[in-house]
C-alpha positions as a Markdown table, in Angstrom:
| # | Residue | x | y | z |
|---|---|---|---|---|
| 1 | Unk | 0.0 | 0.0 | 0.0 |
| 2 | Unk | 1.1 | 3.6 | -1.0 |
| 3 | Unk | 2.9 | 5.3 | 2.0 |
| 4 | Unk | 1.5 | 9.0 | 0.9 |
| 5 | Unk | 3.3 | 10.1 | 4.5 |
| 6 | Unk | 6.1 | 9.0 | 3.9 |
| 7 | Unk | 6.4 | 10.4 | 0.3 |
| 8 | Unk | 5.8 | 13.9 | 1.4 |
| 9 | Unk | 8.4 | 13.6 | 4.5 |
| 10 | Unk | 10.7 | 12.3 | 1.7 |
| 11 | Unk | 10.3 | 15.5 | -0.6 |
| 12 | Unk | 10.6 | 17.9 | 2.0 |
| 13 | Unk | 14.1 | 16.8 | 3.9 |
| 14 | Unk | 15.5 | 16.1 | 0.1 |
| 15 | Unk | 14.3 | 19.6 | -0.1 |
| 16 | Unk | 16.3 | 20.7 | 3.2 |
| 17 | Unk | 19.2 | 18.8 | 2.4 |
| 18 | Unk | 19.6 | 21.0 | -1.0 |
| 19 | Unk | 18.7 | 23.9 | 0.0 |
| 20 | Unk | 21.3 | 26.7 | 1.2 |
| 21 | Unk | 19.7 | 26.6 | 4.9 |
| 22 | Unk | 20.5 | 22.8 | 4.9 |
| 23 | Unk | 24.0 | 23.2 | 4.0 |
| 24 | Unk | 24.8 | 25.6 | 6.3 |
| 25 | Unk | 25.3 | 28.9 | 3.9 |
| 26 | Unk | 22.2 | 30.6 | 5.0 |
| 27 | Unk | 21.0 | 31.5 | 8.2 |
| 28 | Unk | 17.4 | 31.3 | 7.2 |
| 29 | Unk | 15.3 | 28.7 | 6.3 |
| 30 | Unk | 13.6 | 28.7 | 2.6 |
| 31 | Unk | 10.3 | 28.0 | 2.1 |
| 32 | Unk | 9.6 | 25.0 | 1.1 |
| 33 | Unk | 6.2 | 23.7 | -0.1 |
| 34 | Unk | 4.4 | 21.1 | -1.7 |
| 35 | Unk | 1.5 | 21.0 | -4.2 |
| 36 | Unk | -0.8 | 17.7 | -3.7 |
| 37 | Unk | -2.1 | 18.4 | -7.0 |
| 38 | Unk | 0.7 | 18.0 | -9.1 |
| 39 | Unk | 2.3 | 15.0 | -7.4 |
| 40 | Unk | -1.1 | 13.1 | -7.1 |
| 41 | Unk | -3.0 | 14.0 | -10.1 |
| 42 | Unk | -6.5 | 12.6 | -8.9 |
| 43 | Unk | -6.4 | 13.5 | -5.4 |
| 44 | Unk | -9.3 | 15.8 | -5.2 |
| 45 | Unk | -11.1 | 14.3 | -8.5 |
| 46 | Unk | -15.0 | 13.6 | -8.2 |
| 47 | Unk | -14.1 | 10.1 | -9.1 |
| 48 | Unk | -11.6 | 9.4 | -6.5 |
| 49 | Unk | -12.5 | 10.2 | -3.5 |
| 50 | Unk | -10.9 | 7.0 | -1.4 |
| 51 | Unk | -7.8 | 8.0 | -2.7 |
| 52 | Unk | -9.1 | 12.2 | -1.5 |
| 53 | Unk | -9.9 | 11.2 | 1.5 |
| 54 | Unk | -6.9 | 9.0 | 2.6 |
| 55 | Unk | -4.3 | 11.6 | 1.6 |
| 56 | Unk | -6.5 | 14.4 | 3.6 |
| 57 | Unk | -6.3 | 12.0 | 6.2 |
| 58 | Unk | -2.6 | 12.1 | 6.1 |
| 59 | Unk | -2.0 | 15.5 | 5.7 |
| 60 | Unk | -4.5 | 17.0 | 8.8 |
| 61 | Unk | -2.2 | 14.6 | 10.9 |
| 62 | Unk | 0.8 | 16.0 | 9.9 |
| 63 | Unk | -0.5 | 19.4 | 10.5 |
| 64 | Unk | -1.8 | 18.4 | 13.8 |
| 65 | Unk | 1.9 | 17.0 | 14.2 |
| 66 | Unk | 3.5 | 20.6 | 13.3 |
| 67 | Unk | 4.9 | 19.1 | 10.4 |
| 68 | Unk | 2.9 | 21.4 | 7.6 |
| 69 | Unk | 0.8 | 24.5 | 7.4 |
| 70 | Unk | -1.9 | 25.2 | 4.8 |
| 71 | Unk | -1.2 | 27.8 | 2.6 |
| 72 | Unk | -3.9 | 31.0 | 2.0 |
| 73 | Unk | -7.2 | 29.5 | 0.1 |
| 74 | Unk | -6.5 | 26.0 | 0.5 |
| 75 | Unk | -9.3 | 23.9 | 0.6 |
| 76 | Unk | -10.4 | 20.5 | 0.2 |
| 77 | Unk | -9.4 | 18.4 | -2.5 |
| 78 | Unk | -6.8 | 21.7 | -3.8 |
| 79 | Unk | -3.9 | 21.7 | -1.0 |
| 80 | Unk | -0.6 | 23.3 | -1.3 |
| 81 | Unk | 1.2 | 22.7 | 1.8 |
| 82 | Unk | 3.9 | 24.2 | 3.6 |
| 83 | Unk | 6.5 | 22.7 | 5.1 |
| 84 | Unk | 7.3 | 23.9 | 9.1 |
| 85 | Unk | 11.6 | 24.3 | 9.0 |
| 86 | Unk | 12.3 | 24.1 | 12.3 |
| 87 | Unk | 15.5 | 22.0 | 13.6 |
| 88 | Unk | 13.1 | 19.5 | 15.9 |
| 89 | Unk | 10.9 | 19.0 | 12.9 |
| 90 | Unk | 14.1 | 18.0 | 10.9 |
| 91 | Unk | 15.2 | 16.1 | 13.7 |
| 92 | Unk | 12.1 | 14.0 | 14.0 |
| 93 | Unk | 11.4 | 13.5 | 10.3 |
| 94 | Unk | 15.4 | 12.3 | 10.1 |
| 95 | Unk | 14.2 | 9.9 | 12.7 |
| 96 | Unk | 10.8 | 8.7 | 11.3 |
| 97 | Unk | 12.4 | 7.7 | 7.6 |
| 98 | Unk | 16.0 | 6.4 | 9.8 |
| 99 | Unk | 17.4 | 8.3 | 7.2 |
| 100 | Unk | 21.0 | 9.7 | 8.1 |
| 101 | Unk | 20.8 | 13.9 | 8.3 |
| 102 | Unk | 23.1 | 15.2 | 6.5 |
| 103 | Unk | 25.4 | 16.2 | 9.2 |
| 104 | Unk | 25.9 | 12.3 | 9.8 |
| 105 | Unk | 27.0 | 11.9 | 6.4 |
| 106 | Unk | 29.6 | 14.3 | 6.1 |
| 107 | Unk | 31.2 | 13.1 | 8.7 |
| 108 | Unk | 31.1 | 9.5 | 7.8 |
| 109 | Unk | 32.2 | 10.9 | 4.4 |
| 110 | Unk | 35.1 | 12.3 | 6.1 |
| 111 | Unk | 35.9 | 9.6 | 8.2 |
| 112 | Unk | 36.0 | 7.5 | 5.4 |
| 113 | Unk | 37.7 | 9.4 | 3.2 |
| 114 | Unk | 40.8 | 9.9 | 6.0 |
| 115 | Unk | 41.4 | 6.4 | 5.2 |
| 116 | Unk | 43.7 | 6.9 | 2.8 |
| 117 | Unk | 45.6 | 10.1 | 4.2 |
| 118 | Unk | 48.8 | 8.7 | 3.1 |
| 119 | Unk | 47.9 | 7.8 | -0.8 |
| 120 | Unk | 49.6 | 9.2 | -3.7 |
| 121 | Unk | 46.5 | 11.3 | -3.6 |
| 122 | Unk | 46.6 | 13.4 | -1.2 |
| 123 | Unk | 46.0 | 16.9 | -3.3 |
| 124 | Unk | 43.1 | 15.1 | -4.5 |
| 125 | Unk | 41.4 | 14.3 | -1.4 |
| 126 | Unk | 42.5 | 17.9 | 0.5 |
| 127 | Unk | 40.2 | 19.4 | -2.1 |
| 128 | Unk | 37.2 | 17.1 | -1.7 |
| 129 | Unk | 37.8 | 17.7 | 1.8 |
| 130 | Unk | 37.7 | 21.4 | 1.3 |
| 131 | Unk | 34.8 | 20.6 | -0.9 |
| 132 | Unk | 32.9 | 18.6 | 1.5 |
| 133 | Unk | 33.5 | 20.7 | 4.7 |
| 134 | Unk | 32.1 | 24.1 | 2.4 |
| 135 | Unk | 29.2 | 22.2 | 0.9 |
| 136 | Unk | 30.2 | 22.6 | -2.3 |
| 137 | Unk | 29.4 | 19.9 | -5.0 |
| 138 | Unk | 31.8 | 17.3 | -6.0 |
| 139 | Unk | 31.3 | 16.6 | -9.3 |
| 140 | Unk | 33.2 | 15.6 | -12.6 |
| 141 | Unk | 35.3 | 13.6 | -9.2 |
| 142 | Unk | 32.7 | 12.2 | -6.9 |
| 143 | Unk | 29.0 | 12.2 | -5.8 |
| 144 | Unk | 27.8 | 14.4 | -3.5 |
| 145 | Unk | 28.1 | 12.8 | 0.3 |
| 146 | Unk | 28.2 | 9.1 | -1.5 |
| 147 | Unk | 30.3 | 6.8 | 0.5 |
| 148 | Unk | 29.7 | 3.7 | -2.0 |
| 149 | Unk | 30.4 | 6.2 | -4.7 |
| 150 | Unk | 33.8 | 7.0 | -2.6 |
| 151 | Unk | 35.0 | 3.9 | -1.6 |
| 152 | Unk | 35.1 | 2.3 | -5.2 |
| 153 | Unk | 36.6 | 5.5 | -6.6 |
| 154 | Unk | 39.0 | 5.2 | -3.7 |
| 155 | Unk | 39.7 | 1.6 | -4.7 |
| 156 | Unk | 40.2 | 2.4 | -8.2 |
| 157 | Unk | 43.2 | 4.6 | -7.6 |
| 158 | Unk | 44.4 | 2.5 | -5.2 |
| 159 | Unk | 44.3 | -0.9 | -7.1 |
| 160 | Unk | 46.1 | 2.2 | -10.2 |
| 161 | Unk | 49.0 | 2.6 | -8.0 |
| 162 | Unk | 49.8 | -0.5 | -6.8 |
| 163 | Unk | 49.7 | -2.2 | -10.9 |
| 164 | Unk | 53.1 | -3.0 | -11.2 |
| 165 | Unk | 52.2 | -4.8 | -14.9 |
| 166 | Unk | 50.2 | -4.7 | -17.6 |
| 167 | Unk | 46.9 | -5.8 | -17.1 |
| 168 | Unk | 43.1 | -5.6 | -19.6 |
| 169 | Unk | 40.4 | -2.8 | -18.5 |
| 170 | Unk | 37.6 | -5.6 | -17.7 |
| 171 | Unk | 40.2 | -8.0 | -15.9 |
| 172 | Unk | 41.1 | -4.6 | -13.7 |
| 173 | Unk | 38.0 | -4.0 | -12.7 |
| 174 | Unk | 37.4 | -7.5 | -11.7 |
| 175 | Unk | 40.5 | -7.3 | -10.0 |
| 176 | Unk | 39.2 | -4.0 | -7.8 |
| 177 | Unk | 35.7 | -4.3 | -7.8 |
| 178 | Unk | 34.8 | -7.7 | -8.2 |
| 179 | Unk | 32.9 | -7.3 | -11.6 |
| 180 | Unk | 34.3 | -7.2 | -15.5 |
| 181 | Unk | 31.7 | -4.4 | -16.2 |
| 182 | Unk | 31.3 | -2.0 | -13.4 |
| 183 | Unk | 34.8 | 0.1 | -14.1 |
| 184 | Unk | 32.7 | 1.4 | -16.9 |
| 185 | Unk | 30.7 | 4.0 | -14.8 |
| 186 | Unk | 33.6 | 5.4 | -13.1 |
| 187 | Unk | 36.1 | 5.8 | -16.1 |
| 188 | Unk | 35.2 | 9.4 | -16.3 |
| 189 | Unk | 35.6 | 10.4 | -12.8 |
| 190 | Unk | 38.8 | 8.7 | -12.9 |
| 191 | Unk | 39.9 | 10.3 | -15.7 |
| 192 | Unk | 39.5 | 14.0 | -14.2 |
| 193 | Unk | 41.1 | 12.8 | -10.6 |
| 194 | Unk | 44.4 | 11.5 | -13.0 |
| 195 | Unk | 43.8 | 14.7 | -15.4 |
| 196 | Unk | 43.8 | 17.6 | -12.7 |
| 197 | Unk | 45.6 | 15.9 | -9.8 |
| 198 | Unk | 48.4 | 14.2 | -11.2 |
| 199 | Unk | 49.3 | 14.9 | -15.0 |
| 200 | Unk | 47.3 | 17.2 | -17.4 |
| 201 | Unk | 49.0 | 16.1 | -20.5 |
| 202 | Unk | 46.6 | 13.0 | -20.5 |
| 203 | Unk | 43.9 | 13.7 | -23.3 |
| 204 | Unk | 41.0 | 10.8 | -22.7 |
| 205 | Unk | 39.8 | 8.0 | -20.5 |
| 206 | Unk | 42.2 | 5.5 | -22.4 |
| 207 | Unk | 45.4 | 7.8 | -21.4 |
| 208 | Unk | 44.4 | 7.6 | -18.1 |
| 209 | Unk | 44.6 | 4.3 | -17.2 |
| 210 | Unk | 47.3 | 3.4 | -19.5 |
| 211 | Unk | 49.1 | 5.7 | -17.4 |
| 212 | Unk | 49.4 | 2.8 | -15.0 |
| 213 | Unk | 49.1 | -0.2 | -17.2 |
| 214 | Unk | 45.6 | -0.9 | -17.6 |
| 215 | Unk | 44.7 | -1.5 | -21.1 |
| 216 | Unk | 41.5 | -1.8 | -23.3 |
| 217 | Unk | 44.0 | -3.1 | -25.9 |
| 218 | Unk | 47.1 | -5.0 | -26.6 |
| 219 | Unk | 50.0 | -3.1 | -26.7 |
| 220 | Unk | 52.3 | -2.8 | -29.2 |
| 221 | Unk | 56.1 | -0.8 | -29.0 |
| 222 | Unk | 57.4 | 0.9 | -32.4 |
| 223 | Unk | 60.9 | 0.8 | -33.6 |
| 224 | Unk | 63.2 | 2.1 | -35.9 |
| 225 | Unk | 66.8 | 1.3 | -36.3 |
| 226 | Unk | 69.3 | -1.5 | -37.9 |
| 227 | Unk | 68.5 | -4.7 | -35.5 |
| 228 | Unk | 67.7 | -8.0 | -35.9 |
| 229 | Unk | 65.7 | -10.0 | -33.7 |
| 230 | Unk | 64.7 | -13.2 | -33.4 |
| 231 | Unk | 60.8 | -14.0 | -31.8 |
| 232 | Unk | 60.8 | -18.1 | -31.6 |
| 233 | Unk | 62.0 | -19.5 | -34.9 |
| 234 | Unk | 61.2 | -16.2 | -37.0 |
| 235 | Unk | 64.4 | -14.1 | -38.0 |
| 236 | Unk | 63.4 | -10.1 | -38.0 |
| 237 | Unk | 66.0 | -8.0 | -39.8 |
| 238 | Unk | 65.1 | -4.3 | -39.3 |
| 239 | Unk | 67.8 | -3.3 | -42.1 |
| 240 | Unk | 65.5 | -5.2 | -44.3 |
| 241 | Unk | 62.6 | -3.0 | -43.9 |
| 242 | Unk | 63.3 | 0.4 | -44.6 |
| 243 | Unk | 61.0 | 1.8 | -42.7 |
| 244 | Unk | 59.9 | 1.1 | -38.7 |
| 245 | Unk | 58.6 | -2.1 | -37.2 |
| 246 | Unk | 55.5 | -2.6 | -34.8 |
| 247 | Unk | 56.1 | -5.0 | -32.0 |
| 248 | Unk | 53.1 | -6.9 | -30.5 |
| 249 | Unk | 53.6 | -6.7 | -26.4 |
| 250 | Unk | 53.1 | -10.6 | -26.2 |
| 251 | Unk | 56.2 | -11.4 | -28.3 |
| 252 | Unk | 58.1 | -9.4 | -25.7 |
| 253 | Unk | 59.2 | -12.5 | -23.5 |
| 254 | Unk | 59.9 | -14.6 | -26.8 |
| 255 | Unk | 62.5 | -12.0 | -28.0 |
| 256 | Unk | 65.9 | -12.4 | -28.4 |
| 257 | Unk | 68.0 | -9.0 | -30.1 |
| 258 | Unk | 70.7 | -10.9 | -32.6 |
| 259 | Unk | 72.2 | -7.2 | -33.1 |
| 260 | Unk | 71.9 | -3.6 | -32.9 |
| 261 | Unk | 74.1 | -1.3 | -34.9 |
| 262 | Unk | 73.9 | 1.3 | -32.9 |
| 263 | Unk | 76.0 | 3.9 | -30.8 |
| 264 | Unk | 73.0 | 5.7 | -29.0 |
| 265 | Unk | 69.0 | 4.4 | -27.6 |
| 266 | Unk | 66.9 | 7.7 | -27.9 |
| 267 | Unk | 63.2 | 7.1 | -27.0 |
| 268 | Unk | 60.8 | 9.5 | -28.8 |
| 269 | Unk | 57.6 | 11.1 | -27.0 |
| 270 | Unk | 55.6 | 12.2 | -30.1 |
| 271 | Unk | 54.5 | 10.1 | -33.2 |
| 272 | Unk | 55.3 | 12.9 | -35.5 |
| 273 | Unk | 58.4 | 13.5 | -34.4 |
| 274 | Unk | 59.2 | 9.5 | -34.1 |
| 275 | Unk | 58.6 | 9.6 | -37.8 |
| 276 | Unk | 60.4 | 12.8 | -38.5 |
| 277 | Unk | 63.5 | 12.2 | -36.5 |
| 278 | Unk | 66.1 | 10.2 | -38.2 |
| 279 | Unk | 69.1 | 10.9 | -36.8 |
| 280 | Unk | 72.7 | 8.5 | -37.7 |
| 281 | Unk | 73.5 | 5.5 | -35.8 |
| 282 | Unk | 70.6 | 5.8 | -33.5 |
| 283 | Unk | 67.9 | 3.1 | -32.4 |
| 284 | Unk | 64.6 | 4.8 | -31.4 |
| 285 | Unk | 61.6 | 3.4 | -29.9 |
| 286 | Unk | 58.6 | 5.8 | -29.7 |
| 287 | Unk | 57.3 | 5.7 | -26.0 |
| 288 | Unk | 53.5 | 7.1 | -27.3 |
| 289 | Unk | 52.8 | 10.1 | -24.8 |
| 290 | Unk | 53.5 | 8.3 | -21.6 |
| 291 | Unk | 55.6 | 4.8 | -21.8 |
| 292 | Unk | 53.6 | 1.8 | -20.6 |
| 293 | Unk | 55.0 | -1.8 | -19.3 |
| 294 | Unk | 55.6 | -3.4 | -22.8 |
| 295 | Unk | 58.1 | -0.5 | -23.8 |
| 296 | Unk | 59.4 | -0.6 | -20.2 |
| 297 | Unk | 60.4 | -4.1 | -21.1 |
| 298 | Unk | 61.4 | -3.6 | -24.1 |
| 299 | Unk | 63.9 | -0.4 | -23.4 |
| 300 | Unk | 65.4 | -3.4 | -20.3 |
| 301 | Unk | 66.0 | -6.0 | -23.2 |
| 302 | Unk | 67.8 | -3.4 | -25.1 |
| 303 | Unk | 69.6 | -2.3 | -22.0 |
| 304 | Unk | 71.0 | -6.1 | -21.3 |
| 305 | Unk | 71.6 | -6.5 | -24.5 |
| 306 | Unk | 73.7 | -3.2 | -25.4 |
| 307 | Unk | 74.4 | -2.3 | -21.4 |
| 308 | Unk | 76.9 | 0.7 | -21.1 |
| 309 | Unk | 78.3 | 0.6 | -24.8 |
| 310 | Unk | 75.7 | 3.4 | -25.8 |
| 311 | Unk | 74.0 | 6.3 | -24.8 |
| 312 | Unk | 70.8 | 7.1 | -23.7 |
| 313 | Unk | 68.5 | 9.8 | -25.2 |
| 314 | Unk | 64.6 | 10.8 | -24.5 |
| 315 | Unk | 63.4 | 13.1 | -26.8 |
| 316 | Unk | 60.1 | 14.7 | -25.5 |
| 317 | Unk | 58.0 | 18.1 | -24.6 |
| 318 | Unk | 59.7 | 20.3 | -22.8 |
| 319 | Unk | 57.0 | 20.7 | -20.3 |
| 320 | Unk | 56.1 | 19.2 | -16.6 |
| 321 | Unk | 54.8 | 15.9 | -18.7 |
| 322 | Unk | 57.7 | 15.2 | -20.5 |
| 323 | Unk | 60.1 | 16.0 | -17.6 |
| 324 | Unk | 57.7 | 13.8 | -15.6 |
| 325 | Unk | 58.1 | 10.9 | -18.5 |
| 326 | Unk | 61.5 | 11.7 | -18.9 |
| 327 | Unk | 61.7 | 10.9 | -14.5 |
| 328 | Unk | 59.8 | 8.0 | -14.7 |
| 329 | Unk | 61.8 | 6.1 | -17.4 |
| 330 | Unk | 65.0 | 6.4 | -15.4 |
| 331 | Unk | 63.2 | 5.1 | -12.1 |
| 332 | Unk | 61.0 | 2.3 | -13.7 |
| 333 | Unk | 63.9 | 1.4 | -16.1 |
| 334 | Unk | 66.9 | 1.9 | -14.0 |
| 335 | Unk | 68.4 | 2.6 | -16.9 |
| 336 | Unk | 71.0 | 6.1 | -17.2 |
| 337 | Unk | 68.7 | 8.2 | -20.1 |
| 338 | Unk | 69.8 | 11.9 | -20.8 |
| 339 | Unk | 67.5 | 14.3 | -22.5 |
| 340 | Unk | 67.5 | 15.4 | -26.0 |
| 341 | Unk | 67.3 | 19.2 | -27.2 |
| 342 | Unk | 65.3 | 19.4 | -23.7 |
| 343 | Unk | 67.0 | 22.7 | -23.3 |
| 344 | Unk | 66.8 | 26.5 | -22.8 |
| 345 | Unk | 68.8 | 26.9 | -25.9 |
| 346 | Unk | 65.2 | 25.1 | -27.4 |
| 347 | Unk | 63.0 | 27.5 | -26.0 |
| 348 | Unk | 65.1 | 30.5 | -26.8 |
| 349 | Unk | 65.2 | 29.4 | -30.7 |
| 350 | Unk | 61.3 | 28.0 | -30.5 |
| 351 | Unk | 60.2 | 31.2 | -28.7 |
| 352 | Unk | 57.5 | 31.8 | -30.7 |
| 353 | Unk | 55.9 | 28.9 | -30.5 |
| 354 | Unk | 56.2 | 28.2 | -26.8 |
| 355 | Unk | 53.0 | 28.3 | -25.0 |
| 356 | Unk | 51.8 | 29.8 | -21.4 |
| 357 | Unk | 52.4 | 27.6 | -17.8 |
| 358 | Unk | 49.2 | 26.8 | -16.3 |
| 359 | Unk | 48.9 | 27.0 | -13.0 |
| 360 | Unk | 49.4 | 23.2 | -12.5 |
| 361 | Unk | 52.2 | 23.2 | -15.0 |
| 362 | Unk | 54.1 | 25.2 | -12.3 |
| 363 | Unk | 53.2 | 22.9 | -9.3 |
| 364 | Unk | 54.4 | 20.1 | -11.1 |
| 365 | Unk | 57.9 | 21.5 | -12.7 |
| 366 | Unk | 58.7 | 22.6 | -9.4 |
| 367 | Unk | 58.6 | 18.1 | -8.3 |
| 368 | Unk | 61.4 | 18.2 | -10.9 |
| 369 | Unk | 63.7 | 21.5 | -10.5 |
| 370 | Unk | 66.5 | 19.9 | -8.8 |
| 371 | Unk | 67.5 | 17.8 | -11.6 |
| 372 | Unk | 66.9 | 20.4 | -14.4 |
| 373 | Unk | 67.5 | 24.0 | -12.6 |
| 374 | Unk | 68.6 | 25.7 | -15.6 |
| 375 | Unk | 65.6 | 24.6 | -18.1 |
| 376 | Unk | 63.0 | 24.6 | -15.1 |
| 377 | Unk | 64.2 | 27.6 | -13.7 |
| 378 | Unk | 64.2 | 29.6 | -17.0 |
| 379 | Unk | 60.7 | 27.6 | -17.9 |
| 380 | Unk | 59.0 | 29.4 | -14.9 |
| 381 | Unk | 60.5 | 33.0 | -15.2 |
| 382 | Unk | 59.7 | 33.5 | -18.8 |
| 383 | Unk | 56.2 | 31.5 | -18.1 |
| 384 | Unk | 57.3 | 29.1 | -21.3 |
| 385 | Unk | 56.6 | 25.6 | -22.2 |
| 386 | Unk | 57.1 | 24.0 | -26.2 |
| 387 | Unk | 55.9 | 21.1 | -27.4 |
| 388 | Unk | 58.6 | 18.8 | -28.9 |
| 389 | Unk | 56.9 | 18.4 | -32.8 |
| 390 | Unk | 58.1 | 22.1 | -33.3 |
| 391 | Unk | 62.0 | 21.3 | -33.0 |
| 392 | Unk | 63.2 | 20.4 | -36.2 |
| 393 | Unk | 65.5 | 18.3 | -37.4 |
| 394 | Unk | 68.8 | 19.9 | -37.9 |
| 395 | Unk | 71.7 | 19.2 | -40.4 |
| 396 | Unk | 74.3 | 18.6 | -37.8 |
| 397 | Unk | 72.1 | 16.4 | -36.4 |
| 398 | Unk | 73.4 | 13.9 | -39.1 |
| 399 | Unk | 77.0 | 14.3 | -38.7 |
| 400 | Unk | 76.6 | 13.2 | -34.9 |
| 401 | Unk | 76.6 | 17.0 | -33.3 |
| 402 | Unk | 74.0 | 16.8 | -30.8 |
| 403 | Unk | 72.7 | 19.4 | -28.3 |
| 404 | Unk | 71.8 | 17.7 | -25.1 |
């Protein structure tokens, strides 16, 4: 049976808990009212009047109650009423529907969300504490005083940072939330947390997560060089080709490198410039934005293959994301990589094309200043970034002259 009671207590504490009163930024109560008419179409019809009758049943209690006041003019069968905002009222009604007020749930919000003070996410969940504590709203990140909504996203980024290897999108979300599918509706949310608290050269949802191995795809690793490998019983020979090879990620643990003529490993950020670079006796395997686990494996075969005998370039934007990728490949790779035309000379000859810092962009370059104080430094003074397609390719780049 239709609990017409409990519907209206329902719309009016929904009512409170948006309204400015509610959440604490106004120090009066709004009115709040509520036509019976609209919600309940044939209350007060000639044909209805069981239905009539029980609902003004309902109502004159909770006006005897001191829930709700009749507005001016109403009369039987056409009542607007109006909703008594007093804290006892909300107190009780809270009570009545055992319903959390809303006071309840920000602190279990809170308390919930202090669980994981020490993540890698801290910014992140300072300003949804901020957020929370101001009644402000939450979204593209979170829902509104949602502690189910919280605790998966919380176990998303947890389950991101701790994925040491590659891994598929629906076996992920198994892996953290016990079903193939239900990653799905928190992609997004995911994707602005990554975006705006930890690097805002990502571009979509797929970025992301491939951030930290989690794939809707194979991946594959692209070369160029002379090398020849062998994957089983199959003999590659890169000086056959002419042009550069795509390597599956499965074929990875098969490989084997025969040789690599070679006196330098530079790893390329950009596709265009991957394509564009060609520079004498030089291997180069494009990393595609940020480098995920197959080219991290890839770049350590070449690197116990080749060891110390040759350098080690990265080629990338000279921004807070290709610093950042330029970080990460030494400390996931252990391998010794120098950067390539990642300079001030760069951003003096580029200047035109060099874009404005955002105000993350500085946060971020200043994780990274101690290792690259004279680019960094010069980076935030003249408020510069450049984006590594725009360097050309110059002709004593082919003799072997480079500008580190």
């Amino acid at each position: 049976m239709k609990s017409y009671r409990k519907e209206i207590l329902e719309y009016f504490i929904k009512s409170y808990e948006n309204s400015a009163y509610g959440n604490g930024l106004s120090s009066s109560p709004r009115r709040i009212t509520f036509n019976l008419n609209k919600k309940y179409p044939n209350y007060g019809g000639s044909r209805f009047y069981e239905l009539t009758e029980e609902i003004e049943k309902v109502v004159f209690q909770l006006y005897e109650e001191g829930f709700v006041e009749f507005s001016n003019k109403s009369i039987y069968g056409k009542r607007v009423l109006e909703f008594v905002n007093n804290e006892e009222n909300i107190e009780k009604i809270y009570h009545e529907l055992q319903r959390k007020s809303l006071k309840e749930k920000k602190e279990k919000y809170l308390l919930y969300l202090e669980k994981y003070d020490d993540s890698f996410f801290t910014e992140f969940q300072n300003v949804i504490k901020k957020k929370v504590q101001n009644n402000k709203g939450l979204s593209p990140y979170l829902k509104t005083n949602d502690v189910e909504d919280l605790e998966n996203v919380m176990k998303i980024l947890q389950g991101m940072i701790n994925q040491e290897e590659e891994i598929s999108f629906r076996k992920f979300s198994e892996k953290v939330l016990g079903d193939t599918k239900k990653l799905e509706k928190y992609k997004n949310k995911i994707y602005h947390i990554i975006k705006d608290f930890y690097d805002d050269s990502i571009e979509n949802v797929d970025d992301a997560f491939e951030l930290f191995y989690i794939r809707k795809n194979p991946a594959y690793v692209y070369l160029k060089g002379n090398a020849i490998f062998q994957i089983n019983n199959q003999v590659i020979d890169l000086n056959e080709m002419n042009h550069y090879f795509v390597l599956p990620s499965i074929c990875i643990k098969d490989l084997k490198i025969k040789d690599i003529e070679a006196k330098q490993v530079m790893t390329i950020e950009n596709l265009t410039s991957f394509h564009d670079v060609s520079l004498k006796d030089t291997f180069s395997v494009f990393t595609n934005g940020f480098h995920n686990h197959a080219i991290e494996e890839f770049l350590k075969c070449l690197y116990d293959f080749l060891g110390e005998r040759v350098s080690y370039l990265h080629f990338g934007d000279i921004d807070a994301g290709g610093f950042h990728i330029y970080e990460s490949l030494i400390k996931k790779t252990k391998i010794p990589f120098q950067t390539y035309k990642m300079n001030v000379d760069m951003l003096k000859k580029y200047k035109a094309y060099t874009k404005p810092l955002t105000e993350n962009d500085r946060k971020r370059l200043l994780l990274f200043e101690k290792r690259h104080q004279e680019v960094i430094g010069y980076m935030l003074k003249h408020n510069v970034k450049l984006e590594q397609e725009i360097i050309g390719e110059e002709d004593d780049e082919r003799k072997n002259t480079y500008t580190y």
